[in-house]
Short mmCIF file of C-alpha atoms and ligand atoms in Angstrom, two decimals:
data_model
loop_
_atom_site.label_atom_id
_atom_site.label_comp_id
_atom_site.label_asym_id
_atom_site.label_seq_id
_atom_site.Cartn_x
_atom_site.Cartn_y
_atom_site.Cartn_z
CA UNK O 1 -6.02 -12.91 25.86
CA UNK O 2 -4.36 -8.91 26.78
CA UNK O 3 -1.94 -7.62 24.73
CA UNK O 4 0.32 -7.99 27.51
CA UNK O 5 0.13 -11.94 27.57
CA UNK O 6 1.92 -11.97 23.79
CA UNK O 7 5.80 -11.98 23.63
CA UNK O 8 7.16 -9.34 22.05
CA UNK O 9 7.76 -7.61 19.17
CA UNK O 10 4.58 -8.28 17.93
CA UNK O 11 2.00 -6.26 15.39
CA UNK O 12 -1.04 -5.22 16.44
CA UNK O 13 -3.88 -4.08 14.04
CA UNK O 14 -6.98 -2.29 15.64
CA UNK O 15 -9.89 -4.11 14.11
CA UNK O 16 -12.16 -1.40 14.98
CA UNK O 17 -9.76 1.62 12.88
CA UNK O 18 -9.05 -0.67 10.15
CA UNK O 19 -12.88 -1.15 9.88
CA UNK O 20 -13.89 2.45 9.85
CA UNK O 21 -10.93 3.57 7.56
CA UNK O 22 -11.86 1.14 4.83
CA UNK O 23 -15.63 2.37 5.30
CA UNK O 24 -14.29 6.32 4.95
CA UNK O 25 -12.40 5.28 1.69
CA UNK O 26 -15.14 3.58 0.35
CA UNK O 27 -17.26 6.03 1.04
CA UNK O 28 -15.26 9.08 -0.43
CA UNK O 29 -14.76 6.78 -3.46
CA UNK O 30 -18.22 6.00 -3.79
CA UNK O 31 -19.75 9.69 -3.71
CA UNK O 32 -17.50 10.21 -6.60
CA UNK O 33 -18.30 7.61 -8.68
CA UNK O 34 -15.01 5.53 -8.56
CA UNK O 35 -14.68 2.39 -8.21
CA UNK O 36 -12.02 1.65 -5.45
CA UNK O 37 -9.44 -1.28 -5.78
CA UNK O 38 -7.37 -1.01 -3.00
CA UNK O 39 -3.62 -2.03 -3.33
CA UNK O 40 -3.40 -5.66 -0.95
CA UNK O 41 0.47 -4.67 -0.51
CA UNK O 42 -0.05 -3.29 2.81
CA UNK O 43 -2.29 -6.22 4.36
CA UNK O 44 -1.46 -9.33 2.34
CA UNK O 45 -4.38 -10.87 3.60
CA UNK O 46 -7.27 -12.45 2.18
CA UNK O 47 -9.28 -11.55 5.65
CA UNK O 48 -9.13 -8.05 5.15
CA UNK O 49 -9.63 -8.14 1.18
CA UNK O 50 -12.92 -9.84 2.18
CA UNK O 51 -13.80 -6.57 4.72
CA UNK O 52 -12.71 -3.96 1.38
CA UNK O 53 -14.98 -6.24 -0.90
CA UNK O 54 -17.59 -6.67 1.20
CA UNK O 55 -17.83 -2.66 2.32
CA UNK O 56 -17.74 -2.05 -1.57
CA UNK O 57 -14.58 -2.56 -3.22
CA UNK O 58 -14.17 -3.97 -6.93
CA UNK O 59 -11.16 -6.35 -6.38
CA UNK O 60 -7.89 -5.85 -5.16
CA UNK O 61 -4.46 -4.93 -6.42
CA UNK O 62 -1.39 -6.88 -6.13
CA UNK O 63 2.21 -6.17 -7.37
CA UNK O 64 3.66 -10.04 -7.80
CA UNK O 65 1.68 -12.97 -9.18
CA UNK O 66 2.69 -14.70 -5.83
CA UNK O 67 0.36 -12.44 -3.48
CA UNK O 68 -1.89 -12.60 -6.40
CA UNK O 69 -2.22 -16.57 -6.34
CA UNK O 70 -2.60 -16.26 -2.41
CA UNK O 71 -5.82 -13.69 -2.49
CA UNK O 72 -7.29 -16.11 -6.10
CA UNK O 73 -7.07 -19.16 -4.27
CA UNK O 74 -8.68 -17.28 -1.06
CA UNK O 75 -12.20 -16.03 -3.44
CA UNK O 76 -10.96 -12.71 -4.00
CA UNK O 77 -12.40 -12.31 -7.80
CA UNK O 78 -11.07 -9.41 -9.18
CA UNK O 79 -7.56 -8.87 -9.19
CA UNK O 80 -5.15 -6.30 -10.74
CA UNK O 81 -1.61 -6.40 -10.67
CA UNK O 82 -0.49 -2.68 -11.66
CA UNK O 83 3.29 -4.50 -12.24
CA UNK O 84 5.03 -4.64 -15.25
CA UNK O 85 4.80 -8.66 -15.61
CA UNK O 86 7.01 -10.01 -17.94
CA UNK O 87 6.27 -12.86 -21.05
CA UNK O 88 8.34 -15.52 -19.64
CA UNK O 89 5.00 -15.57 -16.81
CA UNK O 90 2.40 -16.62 -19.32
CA UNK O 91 2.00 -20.01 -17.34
CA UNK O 92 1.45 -19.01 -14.29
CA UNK O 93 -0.84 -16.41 -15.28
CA UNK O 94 -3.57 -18.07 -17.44
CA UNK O 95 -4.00 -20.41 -14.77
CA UNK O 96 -4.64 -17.55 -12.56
CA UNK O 97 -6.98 -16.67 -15.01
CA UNK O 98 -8.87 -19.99 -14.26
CA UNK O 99 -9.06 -18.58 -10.53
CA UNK O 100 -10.17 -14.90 -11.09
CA UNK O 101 -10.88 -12.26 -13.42
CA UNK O 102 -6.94 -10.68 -13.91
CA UNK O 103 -5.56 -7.35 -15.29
CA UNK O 104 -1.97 -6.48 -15.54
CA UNK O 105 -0.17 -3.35 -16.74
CA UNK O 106 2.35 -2.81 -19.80
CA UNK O 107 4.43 0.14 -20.77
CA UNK O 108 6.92 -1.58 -23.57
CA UNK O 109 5.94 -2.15 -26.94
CA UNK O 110 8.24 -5.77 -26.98
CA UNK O 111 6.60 -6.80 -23.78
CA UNK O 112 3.17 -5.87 -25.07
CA UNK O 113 3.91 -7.85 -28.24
CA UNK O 114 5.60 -10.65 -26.52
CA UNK O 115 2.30 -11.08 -23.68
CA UNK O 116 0.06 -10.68 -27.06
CA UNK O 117 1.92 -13.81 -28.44
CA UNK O 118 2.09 -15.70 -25.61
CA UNK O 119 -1.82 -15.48 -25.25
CA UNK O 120 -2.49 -15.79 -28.73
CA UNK O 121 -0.97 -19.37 -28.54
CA UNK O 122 -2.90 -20.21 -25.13
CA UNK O 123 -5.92 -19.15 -27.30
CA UNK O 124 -7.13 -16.35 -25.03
CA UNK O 125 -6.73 -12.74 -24.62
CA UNK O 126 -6.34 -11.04 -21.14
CA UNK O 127 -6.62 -7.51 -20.02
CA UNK O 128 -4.16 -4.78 -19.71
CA UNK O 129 -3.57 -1.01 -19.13
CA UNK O 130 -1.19 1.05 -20.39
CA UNK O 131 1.01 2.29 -17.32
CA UNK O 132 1.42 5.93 -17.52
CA UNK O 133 4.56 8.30 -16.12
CA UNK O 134 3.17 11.22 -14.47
CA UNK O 135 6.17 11.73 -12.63
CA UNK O 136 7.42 8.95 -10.42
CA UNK O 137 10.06 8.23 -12.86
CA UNK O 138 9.61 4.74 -12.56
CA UNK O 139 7.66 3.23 -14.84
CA UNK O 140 4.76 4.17 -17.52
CA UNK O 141 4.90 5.94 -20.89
CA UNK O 142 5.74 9.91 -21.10
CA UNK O 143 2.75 10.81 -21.96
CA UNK O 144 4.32 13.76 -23.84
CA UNK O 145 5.70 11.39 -26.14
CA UNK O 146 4.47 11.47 -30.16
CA UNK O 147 4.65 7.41 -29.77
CA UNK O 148 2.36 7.18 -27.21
CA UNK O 149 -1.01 7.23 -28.62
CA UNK O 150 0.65 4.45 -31.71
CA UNK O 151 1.82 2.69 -28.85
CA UNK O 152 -1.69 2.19 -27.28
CA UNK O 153 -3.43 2.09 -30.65
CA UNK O 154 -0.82 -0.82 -30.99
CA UNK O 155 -1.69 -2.24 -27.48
CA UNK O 156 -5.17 -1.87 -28.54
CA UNK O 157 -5.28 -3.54 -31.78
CA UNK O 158 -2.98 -6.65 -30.34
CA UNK O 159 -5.05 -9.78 -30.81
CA UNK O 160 -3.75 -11.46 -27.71
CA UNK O 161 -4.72 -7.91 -25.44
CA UNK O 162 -8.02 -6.03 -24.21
CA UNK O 163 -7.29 -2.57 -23.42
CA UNK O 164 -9.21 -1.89 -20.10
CA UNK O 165 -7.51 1.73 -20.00
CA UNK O 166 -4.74 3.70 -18.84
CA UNK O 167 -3.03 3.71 -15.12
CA UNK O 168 -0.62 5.54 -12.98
CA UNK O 169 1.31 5.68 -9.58
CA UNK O 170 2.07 8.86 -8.48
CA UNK O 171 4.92 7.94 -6.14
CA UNK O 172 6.10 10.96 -6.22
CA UNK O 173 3.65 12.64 -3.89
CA UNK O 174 5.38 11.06 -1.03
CA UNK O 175 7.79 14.03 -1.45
CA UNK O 176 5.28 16.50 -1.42
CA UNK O 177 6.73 19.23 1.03
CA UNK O 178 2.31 20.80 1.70
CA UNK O 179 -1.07 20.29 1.30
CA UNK O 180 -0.99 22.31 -1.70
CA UNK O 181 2.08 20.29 -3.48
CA UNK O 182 0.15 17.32 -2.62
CA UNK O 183 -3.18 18.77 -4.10
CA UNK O 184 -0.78 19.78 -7.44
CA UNK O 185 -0.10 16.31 -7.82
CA UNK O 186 -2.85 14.96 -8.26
CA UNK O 187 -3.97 17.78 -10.43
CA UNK O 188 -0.93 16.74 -12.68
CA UNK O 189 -1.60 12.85 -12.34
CA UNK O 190 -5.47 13.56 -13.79
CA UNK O 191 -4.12 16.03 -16.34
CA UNK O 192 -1.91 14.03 -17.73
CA UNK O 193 -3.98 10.74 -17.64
CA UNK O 194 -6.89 12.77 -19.26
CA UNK O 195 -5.26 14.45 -21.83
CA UNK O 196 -3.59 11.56 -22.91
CA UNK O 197 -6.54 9.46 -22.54
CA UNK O 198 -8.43 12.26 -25.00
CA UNK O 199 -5.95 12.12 -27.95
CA UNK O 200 -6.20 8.18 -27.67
CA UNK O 201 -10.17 8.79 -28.25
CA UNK O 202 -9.31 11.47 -30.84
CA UNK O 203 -7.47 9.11 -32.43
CA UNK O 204 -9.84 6.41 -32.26
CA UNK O 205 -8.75 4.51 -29.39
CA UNK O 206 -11.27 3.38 -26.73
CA UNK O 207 -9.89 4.21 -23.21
CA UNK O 208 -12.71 2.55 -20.63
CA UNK O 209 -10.32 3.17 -17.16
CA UNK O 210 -8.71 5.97 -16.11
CA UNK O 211 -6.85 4.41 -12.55
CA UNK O 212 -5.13 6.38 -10.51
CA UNK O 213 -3.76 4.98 -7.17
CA UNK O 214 -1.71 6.09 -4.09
CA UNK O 215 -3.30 6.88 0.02
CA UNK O 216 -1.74 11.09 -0.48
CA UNK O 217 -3.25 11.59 -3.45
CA UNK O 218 -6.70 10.37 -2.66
CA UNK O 219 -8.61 12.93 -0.77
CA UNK O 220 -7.43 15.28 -4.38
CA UNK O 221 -8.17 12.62 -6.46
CA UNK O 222 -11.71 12.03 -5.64
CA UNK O 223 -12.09 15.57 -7.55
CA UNK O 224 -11.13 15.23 -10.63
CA UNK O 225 -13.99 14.11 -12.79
CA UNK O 226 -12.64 11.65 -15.60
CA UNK O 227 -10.94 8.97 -13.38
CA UNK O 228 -12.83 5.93 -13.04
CA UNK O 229 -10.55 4.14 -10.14
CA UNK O 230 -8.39 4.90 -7.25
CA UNK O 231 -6.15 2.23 -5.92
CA UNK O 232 -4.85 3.50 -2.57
CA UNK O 233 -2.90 0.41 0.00
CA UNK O 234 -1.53 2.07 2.54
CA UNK O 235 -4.90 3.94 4.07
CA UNK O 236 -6.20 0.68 5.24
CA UNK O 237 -3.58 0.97 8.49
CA UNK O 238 -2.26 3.80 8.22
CA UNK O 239 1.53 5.35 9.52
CA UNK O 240 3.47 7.90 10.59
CA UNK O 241 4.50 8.80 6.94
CA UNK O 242 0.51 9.24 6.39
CA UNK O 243 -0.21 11.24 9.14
CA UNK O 244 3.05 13.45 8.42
CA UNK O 245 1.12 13.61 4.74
CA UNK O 246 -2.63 14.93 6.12
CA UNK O 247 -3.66 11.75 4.70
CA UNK O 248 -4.57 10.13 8.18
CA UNK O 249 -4.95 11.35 11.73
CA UNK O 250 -3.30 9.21 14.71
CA UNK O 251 -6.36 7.80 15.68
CA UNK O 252 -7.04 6.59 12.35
CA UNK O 253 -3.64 4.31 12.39
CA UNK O 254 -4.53 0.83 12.68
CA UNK O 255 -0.72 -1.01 12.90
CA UNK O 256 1.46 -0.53 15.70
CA UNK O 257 4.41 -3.03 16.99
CA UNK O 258 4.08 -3.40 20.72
CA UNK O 259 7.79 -3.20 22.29
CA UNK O 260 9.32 -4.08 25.26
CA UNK O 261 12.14 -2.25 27.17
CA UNK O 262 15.01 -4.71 27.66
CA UNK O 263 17.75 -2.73 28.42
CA UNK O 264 18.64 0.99 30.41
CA UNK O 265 22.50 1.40 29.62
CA UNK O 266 22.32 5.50 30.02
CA UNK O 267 20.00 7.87 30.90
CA UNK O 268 19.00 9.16 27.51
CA UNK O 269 18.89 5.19 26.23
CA UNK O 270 16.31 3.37 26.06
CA UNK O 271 16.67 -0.38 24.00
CA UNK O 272 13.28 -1.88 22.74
CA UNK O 273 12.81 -5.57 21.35
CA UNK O 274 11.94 -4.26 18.07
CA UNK O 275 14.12 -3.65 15.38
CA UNK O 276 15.04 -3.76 11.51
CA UNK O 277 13.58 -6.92 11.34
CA UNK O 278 10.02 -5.53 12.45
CA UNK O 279 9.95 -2.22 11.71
CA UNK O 280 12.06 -1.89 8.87
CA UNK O 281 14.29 0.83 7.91
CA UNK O 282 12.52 2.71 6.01
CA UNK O 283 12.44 6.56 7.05
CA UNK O 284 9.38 8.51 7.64
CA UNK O 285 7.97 11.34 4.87
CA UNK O 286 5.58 14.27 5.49
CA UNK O 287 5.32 17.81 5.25
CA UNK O 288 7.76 18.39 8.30
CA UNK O 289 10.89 16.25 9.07
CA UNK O 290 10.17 13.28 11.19
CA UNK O 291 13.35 11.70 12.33
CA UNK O 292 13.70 8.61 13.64
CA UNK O 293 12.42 5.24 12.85
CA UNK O 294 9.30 5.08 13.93
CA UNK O 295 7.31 7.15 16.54
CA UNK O 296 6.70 5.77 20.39
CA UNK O 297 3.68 6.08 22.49
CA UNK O 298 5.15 5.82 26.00
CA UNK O 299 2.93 3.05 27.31
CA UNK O 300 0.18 0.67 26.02
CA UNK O 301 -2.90 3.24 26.79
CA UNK O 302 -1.05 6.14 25.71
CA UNK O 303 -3.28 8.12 23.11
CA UNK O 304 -0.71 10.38 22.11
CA UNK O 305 2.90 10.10 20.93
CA UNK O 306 5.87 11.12 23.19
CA UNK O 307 7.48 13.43 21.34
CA UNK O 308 11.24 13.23 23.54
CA UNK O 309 11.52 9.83 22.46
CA UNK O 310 13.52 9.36 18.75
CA UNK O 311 14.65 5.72 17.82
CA UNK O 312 17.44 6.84 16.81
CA UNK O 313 19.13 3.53 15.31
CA UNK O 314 18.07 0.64 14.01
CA UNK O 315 20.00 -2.90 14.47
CA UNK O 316 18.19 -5.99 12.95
CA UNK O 317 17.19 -7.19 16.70
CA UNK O 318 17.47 -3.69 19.16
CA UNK O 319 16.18 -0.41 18.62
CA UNK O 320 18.50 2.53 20.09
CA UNK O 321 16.11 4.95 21.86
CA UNK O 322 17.17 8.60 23.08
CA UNK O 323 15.70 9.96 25.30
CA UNK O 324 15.61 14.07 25.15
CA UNK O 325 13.50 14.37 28.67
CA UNK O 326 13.21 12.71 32.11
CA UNK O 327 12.41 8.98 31.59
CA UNK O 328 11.72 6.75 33.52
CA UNK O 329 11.30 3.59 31.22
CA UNK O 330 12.72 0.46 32.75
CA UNK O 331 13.54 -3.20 31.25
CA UNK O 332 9.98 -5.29 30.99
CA UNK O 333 7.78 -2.17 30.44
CA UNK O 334 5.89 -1.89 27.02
CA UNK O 335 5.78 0.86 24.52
CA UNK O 336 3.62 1.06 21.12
CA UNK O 337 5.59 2.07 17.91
CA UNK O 338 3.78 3.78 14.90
CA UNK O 339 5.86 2.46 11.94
CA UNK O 340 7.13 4.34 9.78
CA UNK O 341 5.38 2.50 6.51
CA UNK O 342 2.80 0.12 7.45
CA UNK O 343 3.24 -1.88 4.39
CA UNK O 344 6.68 -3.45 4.76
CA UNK O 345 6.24 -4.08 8.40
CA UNK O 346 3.51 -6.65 6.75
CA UNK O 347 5.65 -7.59 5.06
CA UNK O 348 8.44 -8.86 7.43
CA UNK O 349 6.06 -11.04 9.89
CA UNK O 350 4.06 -14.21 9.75
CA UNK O 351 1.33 -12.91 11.28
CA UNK O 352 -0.21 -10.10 12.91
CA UNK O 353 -2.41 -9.65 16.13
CA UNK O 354 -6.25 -8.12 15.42
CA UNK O 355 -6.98 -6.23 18.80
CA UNK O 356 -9.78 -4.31 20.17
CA UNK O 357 -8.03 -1.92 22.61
CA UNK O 358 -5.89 -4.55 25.04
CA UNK O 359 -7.83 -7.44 24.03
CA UNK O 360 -6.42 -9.92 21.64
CA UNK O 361 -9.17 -10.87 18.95
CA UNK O 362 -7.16 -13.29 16.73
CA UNK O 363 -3.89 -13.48 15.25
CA UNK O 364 -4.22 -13.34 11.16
CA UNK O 365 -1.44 -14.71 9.01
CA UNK O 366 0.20 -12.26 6.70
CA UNK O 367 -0.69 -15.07 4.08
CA UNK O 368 0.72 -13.33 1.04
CA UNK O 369 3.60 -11.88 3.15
CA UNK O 370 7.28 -12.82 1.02
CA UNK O 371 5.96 -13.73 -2.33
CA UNK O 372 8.29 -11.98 -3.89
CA UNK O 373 7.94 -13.65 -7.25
C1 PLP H 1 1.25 0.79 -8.65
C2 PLP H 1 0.75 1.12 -7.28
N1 PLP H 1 -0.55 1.43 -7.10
C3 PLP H 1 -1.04 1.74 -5.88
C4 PLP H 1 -0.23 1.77 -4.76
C5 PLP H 1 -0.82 2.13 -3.42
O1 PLP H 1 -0.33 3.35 -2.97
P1 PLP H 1 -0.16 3.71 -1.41
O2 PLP H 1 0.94 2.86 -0.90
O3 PLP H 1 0.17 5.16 -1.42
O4 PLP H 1 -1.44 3.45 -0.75
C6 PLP H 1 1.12 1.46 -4.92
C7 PLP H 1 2.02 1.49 -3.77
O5 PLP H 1 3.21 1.30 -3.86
C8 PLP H 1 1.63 1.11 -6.20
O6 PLP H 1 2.93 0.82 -6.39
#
């Protein structure tokens, strides 16, 4: 089966770039000494968690116990869900624990107490990390808080808990404006974890895992000597946000939807198949602006993007193309589209196409695409 015999839109992964990008991760993670325990947001399948694990990879992360039920009940061993899971889960969660060895993250002293109790009266413990702000603003401890080290201590000492360590997100490097913002980061992100991580140890608290996780921050990451684990989702496919942050090159990006042209209406308009509904509407970040909604390579072979095409609008069903040169794109020819973010295109189809070049390998269900709970 060609590329061209599937109906359109449809997402095609490259098995051959998602291969060698897990192996360059692994690989970067590995001659530091990390362990790597890549975030299973952006493929939500079991398939590709077996190529991370098998190339080297601890375990996976997931955010909801949903996709985490999907990649236990599929042999994935290991899993982390870097989430602030809430009490009122405790069910569904030891019998996850049946399925795989599981790790969660906490940041409130009432949740803490309240997952303590609820395993206390299952008669087990399970293992957490302390979720530490280092400048996402989302969620995590401020580190420069007098509580925080009582609060861990706390976490520690709870009979229902196993402190495996401390963890952050820095989300916020996806607003890095350079290289060298990006680099300060992670700088930040280690500093932070680290110090806080040595007045825990001055205080007596054991801190085994330092985790730090996000695809921009990696290639910084791997130098600061301290963390123990990097948690990156997104480099696995990457996107046009990741090549606008220098943390992937075009050939390196796996995903792309394959479009087709089904309408002309002006000159400068060009209206693909594809719209909210598979690329989503999320806008592009990097260094330099990068309007639009995605970025087009003009026909199936192209190897590089064509930089006078902008979707400029999104509706759920049509993208609205302009066109800022000659075109001469007509209804029932094919473009490729570099999302955006790779992970919530994932997220919004069944199932995607492996390819090798024009060749269709297999389609692979998104199987922990939706599970949103
Ligand atoms: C807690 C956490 N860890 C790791 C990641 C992976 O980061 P990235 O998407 O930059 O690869 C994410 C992504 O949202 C996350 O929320």
């Amino acid at each position: 089966v060609r590329i061209t015999d599937l109906e359109t839109p449809f997402v095609a992964i490259e098995r051959r770039r998602v291969l060698n990008n897990i192996d360059r991760m692994q690989a970067a993670a590995a001659a530091a000494g990390r362990t790597l325990r890549p975030h299973a947001k952006t493929h939500k399948s079991p398939l590709i968690a077996r190529w991370q694990i098998t190339r080297g990879a601890i375990g996976v992360c997931c955010a909801k116990l949903g996709e985490a039920e999907v990649f236990a009940e599929a042999g994935v061993a290991d899993i982390r869900l870097p989430y602030p899971l809430q009490p009122s889960n405790a069910g569904r969660l030891t019998a996850l624990m049946d399925k795989a060895r599981v790790s969660f993250i906490v940041d409130h002293p009432a949740v803490a107490r309240g997952w303590s109790d609820a395993m206390v009266r299952a008669g087990r413990s399970v293992e957490v990390l302390v979720k530490v702000d280092v400048g996402f603003h989302r969620c995590g401890v401020d580190a420069e808080d007098p509580g925080a080290v009582e609060f861990i201590r706390s976490v520690a000492e709870s009979p229902g808990l196993k402190l495996a360590g401390l963890l952050s997100h820095a989300g916020h490097s996806y607003g890095a404006a350079s290289e060298e913002a990006l680099a300060q980061t992670a700088c930040d992100e280690a500093s932070t974890l680290l110090g806080l991580a040595d007045r825990c140890r001055t205080a007596g608290v054991e801190i085994p895992e330092i985790s730090v996780g996000t695809t921009p921050n990696a290639r910084f990451s791997v130098r600061h000597r301290g963390v123990t684990e990097m948690r990156p989702g997104a480099y696995v496919y990457g996107d046009r946000t990741q090549v606008g942050l220098g943390a992937a090159a075009l050939d390196d990006c796996a995903l792309t939807v394959i479009a087709t042209v089904v309408s002309r209406p002006a000159p400068d308009r060009v209206i693909l198949d594809c719209g909210s509904k598979t690329l989503s509407s999320d806008a592009a970040r990097g260094f330099r602006a990068a309007p639009g909604y995605g970025a087009i390579f003009r026909d199936l072979e192209a190897t590089d993007l064509d930089s006078s095409l902008t979707i400029e609008r999104l509706s759920e069903e049509h993208a609205t193309v302009r066109a800022t040169g000659p075109c001469s794109l007509r209804p029932g020819e094919r473009v490729r589209v570099l999302p955006n973010h790779c992970c919530v295109v994932s997220n919004l189809v069944d199932e995607v196409h492996l390819v090798d070049g024009l060749e269709v390998l297999q389609a692979m269900p998104v199987a922990a695409r939706g599970r949103i709970t």
